[in-house]
Coordinates of C-alpha atoms in Angstrom, one line a residue:
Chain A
X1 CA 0.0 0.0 0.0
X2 CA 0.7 3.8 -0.6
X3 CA -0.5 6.5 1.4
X4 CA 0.1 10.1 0.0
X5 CA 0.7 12.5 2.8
X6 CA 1.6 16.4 2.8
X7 CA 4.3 17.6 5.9
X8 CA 2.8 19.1 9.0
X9 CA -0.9 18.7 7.9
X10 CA -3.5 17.6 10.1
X11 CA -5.3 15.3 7.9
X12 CA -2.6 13.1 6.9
X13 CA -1.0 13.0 10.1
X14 CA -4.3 11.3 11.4
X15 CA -3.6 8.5 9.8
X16 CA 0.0 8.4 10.4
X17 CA -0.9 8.2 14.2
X18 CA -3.3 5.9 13.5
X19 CA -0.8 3.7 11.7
X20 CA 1.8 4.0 14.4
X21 CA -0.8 3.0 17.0
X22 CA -1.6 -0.2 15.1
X23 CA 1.7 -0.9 14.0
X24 CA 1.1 -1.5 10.5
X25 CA 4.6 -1.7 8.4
X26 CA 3.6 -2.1 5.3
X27 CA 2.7 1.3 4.3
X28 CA 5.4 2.8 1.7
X29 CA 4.9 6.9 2.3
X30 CA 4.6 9.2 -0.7
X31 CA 4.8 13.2 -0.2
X32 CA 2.7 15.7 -1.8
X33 CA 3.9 19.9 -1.4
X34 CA 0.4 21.6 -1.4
X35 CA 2.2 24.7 -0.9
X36 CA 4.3 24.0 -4.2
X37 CA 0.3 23.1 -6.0
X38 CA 1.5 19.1 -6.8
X39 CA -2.1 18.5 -5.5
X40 CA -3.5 20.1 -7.8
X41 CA -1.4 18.4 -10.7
X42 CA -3.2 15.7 -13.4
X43 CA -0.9 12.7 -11.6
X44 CA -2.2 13.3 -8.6
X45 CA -5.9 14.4 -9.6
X46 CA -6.5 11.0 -11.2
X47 CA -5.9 9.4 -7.3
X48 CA -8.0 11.9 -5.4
X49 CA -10.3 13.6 -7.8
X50 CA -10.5 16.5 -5.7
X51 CA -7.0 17.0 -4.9
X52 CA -7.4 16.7 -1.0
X53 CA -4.8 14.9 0.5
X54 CA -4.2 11.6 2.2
X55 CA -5.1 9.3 -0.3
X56 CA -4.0 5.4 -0.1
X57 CA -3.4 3.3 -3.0
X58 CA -4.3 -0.1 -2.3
X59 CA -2.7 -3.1 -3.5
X60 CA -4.5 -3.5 -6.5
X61 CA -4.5 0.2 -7.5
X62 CA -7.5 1.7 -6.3
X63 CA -7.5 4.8 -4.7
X64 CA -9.1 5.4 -1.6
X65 CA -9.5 9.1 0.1
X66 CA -10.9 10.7 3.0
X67 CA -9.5 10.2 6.6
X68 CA -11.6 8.4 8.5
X69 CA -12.7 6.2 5.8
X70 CA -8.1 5.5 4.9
X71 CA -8.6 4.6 9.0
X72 CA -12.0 2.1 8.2
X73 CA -10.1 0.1 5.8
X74 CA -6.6 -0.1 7.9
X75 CA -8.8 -1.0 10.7
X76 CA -10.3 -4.3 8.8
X77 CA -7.6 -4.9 7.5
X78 CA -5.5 -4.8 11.0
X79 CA -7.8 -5.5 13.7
X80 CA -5.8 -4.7 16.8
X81 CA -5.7 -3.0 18.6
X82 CA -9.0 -1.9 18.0
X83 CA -9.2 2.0 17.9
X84 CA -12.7 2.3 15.8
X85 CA -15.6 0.6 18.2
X86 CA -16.0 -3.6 18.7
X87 CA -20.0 -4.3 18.0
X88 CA -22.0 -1.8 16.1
X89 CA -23.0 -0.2 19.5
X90 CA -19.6 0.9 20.3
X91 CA -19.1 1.5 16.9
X92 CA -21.6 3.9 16.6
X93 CA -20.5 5.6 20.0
X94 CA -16.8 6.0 18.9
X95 CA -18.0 7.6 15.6
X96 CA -20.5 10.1 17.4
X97 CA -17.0 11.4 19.5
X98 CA -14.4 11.5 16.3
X99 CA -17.2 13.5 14.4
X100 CA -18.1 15.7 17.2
X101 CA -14.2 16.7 17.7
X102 CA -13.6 16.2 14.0
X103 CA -16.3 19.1 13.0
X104 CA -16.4 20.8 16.1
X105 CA -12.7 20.8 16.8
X106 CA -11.1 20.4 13.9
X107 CA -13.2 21.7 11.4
X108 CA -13.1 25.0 13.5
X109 CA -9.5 25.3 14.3
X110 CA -9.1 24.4 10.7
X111 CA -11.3 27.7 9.1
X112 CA -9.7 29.9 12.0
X113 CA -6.2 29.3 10.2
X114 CA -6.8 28.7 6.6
X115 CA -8.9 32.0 6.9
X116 CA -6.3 33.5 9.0
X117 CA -3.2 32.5 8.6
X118 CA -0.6 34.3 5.7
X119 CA 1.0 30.6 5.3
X120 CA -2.2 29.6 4.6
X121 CA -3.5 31.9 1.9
X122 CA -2.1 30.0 -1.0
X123 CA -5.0 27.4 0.0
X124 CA -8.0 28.9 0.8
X125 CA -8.4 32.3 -1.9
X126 CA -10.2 34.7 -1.2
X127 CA -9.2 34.9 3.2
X128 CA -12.1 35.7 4.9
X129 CA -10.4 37.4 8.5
X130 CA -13.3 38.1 9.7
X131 CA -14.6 35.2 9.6
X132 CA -11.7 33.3 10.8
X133 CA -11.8 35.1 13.8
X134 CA -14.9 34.6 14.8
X135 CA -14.0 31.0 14.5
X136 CA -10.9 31.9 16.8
X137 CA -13.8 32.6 19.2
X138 CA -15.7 29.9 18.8
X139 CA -13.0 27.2 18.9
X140 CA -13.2 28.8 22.8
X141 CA -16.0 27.3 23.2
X142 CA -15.9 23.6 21.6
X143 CA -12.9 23.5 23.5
X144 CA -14.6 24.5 26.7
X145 CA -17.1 21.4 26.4
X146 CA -14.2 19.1 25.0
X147 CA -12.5 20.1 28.6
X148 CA -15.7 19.3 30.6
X149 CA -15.9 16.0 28.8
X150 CA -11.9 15.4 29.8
X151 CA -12.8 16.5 33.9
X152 CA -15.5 13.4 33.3
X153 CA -13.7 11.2 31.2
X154 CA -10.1 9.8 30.5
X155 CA -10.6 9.7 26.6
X156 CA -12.4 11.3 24.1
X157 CA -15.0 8.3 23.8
X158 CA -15.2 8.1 27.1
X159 CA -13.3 4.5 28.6
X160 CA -10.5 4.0 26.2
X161 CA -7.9 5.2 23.7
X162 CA -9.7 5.7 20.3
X163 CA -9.3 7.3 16.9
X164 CA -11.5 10.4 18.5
X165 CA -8.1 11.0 20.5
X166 CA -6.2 10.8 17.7
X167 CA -8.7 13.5 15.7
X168 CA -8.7 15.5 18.7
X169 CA -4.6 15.6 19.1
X170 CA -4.3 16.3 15.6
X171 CA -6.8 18.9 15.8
X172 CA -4.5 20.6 18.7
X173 CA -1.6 20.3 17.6
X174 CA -2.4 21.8 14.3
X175 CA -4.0 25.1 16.3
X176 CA -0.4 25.1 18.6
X177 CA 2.1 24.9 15.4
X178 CA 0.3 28.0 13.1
X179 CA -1.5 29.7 15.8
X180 CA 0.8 29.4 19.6
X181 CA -3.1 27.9 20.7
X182 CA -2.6 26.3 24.0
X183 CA -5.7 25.3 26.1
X184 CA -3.8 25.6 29.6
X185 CA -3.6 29.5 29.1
X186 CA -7.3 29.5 27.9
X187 CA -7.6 28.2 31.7
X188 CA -8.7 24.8 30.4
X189 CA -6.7 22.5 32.2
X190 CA -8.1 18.6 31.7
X191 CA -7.6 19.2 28.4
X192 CA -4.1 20.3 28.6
X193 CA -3.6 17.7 30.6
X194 CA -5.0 14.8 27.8
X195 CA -3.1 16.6 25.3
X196 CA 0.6 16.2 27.6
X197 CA -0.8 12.4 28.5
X198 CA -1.4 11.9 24.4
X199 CA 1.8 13.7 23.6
X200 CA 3.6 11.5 25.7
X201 CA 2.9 8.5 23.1
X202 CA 5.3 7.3 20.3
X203 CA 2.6 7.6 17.8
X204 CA 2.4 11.3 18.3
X205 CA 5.5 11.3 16.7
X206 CA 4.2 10.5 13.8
X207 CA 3.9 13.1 10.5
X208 CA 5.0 15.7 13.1
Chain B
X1 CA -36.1 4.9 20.5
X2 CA -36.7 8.6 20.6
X3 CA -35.2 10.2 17.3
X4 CA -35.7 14.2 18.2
X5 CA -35.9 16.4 14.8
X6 CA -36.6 20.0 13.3
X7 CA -38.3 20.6 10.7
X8 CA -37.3 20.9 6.8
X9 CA -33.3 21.0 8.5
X10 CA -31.0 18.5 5.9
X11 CA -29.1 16.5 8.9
X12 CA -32.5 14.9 10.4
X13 CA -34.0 14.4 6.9
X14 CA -31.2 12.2 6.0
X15 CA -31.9 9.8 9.2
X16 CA -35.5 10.0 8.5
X17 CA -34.9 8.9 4.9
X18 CA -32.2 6.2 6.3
X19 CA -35.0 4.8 8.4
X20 CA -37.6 4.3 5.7
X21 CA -35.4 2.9 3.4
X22 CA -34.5 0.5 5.8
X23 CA -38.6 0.1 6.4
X24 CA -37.6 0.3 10.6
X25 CA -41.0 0.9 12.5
X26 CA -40.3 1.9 16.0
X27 CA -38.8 4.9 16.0
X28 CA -40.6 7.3 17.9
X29 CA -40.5 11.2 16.6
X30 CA -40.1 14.1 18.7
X31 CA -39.2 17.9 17.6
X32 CA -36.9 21.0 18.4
X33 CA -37.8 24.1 16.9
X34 CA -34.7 25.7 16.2
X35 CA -36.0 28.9 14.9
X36 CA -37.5 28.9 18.4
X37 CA -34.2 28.1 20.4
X38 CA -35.6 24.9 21.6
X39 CA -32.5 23.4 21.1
X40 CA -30.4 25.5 23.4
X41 CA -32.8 24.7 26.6
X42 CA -31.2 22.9 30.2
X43 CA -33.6 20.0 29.0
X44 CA -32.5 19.5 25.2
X45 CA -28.7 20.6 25.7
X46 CA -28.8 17.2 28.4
X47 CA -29.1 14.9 25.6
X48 CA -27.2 16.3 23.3
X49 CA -24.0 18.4 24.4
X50 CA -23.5 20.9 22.0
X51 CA -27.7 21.2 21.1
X52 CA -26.8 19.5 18.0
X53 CA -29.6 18.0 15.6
X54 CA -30.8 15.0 15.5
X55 CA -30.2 13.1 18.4
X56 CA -31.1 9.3 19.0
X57 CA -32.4 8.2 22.5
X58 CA -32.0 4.3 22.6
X59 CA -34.0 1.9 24.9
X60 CA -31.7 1.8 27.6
X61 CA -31.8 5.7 27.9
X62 CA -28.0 7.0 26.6
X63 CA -28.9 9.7 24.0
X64 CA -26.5 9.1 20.5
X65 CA -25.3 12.1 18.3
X66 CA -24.5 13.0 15.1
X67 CA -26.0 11.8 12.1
X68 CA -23.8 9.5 10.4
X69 CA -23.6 7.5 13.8
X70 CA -26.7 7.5 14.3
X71 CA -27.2 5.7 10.8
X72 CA -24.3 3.4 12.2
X73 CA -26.3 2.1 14.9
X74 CA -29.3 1.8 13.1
X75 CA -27.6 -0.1 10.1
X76 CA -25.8 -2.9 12.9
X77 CA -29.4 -3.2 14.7
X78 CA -31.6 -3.5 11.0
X79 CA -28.9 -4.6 8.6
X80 CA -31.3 -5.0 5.3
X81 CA -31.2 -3.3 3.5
X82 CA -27.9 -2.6 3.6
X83 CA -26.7 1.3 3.0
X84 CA -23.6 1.2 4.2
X85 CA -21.4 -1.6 2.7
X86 CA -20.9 -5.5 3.7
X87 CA -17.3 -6.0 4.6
X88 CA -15.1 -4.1 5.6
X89 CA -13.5 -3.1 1.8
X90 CA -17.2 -1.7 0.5
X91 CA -17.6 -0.1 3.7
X92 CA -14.4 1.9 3.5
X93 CA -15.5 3.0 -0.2
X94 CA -18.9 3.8 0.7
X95 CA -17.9 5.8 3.8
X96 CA -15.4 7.4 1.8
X97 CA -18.5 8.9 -1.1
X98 CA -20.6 9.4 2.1
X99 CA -17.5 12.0 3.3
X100 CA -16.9 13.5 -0.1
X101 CA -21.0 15.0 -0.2
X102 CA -21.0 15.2 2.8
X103 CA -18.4 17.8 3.3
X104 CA -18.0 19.3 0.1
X105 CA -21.2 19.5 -1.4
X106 CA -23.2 19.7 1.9
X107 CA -21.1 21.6 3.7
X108 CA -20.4 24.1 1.4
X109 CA -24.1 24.5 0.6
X110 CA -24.5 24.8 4.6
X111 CA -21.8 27.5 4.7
X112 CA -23.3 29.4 1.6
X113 CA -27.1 29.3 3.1
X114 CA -26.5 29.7 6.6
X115 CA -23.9 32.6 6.2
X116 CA -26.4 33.7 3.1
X117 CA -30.1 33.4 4.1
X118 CA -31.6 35.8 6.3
X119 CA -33.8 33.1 7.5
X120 CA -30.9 30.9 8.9
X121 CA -29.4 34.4 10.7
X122 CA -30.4 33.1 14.1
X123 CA -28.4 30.4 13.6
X124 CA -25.3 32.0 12.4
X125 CA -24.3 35.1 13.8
X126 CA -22.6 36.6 12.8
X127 CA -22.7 35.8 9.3
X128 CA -21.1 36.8 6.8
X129 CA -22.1 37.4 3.0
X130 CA -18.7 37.5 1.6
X131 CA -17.5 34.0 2.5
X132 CA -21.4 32.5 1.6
X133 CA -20.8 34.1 -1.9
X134 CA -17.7 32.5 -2.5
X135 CA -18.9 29.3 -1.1
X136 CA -21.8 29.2 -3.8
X137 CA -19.1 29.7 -6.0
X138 CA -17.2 26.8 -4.5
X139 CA -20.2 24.9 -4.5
X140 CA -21.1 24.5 -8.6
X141 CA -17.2 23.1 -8.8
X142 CA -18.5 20.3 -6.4
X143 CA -21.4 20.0 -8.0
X144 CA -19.7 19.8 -11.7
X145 CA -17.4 17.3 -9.9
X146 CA -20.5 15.0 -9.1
X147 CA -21.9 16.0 -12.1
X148 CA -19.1 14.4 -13.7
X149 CA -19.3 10.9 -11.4
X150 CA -23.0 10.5 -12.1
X151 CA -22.2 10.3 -16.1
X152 CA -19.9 7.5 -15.3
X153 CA -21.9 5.8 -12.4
X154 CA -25.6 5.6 -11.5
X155 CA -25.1 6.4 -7.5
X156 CA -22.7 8.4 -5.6
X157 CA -20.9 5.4 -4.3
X158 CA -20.9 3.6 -7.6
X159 CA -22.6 0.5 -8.6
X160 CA -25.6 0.7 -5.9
X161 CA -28.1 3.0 -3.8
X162 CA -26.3 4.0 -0.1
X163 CA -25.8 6.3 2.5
X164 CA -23.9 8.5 0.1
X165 CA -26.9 9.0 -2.2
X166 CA -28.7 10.1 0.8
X167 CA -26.4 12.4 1.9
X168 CA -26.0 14.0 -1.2
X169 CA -29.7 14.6 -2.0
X170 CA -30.7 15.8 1.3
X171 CA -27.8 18.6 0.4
X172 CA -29.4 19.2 -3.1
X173 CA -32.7 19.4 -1.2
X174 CA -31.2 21.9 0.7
X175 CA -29.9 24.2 -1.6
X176 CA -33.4 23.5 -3.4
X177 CA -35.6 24.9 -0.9
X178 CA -33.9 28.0 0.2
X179 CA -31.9 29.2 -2.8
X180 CA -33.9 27.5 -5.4
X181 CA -30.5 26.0 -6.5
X182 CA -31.3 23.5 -9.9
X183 CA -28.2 21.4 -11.0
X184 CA -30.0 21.5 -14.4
X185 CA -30.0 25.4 -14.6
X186 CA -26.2 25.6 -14.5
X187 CA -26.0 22.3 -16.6
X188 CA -25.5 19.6 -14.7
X189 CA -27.9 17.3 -16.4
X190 CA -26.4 13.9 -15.0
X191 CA -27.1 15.6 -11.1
X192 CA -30.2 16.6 -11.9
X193 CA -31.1 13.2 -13.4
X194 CA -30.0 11.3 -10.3
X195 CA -31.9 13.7 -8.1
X196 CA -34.9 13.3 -10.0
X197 CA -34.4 9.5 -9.6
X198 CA -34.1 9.7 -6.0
X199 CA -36.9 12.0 -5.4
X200 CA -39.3 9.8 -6.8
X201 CA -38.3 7.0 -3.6
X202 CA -40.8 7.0 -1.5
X203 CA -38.2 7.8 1.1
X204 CA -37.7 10.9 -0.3
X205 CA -40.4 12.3 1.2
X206 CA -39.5 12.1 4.9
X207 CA -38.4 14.7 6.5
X208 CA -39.4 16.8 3.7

């Protein structure tokens, strides 16, 4: 298999982690330089039609995209540990957590700095500041309930380590590299706290 | 089960159409006006965190979230028919589609009505008209990419009716209603096809 991945980007990084925390070695790594437009080139249109990026080439040449679905298949394919739900009622559970910090985290943090950030510009055109920082502001507020949730809870999902952490600490992490964003000084201190714990892990490492 | 809903809003249309294509009978309805609030009261935000619609309350009492997993759970307890792929291969490709309308056709229609429509301004504020223009813009390349798939296949996720279908019509709905948005006006005839197709399910009037 071949998974296309861009440096320092949240999205393929999700799967890295994911990888590392499963341990899967057979996963040859191909780069992609959004910021130099090979995205958007015919080679790499013809794997991911809409030139997002990860995309993984399976062994018999299809092309699978989108995150969480790259995670679906690695997950079938290596079973354990099991980071995506056992029994469609966990399942189901573990999905309603990654979503909730994928669009309420991530999705947030994510127009705050392609709307913000200079770096940025050359992907999202036209910037809308404003709007970016009113998602500054609101990103104050999903992580508010994401820290209540961590005072109740060890994980994300609730009992155990799951992709929603991994989502989550991607999510993070991409809002401390481009933006300084750290929840401590926000005053929001379980989730500082699961952040350092998640940190702490070799797979954090991963497409760091 | 409890499935709480609001009115004409694309997210619990696309569980109430899941649920009558799948024929399931005990799913009890209940509503939230949003244009009323409802779903920022002690009472509504105790089932679901972030007074996110829908929301599933199962037998044994614990309230499920967000769409998608709510579909989840309903798919592992009523598996015919199935919507959202036998094994773990078709699953990843069908969850893959589902993610591609999902966030770039409905979400950019979301972002272009709800920053757009003066009707959705209590939902949004502030808004802003800039950004929903240049998401309308943003959305006909989507919809000329879909366009585009529909010539070569007759469903979103290829060779049968799924999730992703459902997704991506509740979107077109959507767009339909409040911006009187027609693929075939801008000349997507193979979309406009497909969502003729679809609206003559008899699913496709729940939640309409």
């Amino acid at each position: 298999m071949k998974l296309w991945v861009s440096p320092r980007a949240p999205s393929p990084r999700r799967v890295l982690m994911f990888i590392a925390e499963k341990g899967i070695g057979d996963v040859e790594l191909a780069s992609v330089e959004i910021g130099r437009g090979e995205h958007r080139s015919a080679a790499y249109l013809a794997r991911s039609p809409l030139g997002k990026v990860p995309v993984l080439e399976l062994p018999d040449g299809r092309a699978l995209g989108e995150t969480r679905a790259i995670c679906s298949y690695l997950e079938g394919r290596h079973p354990e540990p099991n980071l995506m739900g056992i029994g469609f009622e966990e399942h189901a559970f573990i999905e309603a957590a990654d979503r909730r910090v994928e669009f309420y985290l991530l999705g947030t943090i994510a127009n705050w700095i392609r709307h913000g950030h200079p770096g940025l510009a050359p992907l999202e055109q036209p910037q809308f500041p404003d709007f970016s920082a009113a998602q500054g502001r609101k990103l104050r507020e999903v992580a508010g309930w994401l820290d209540g949730e961590l005072q109740r809870q060890d994980w994300v999902a609730g009992k155990r380590f799951t992709i929603a952490d991994i989502t989550a600490f991607c999510a993070l992490e991409f809002a401390r590299g481009l933006m300084k964003f750290r929840p401590a000084d926000e005053g929001f201190e379980a989730l500082q706290a699961w952040r350092d714990r998640i940190a702490a892990r070799p797979s954090a490492k991963a497409g760091a």
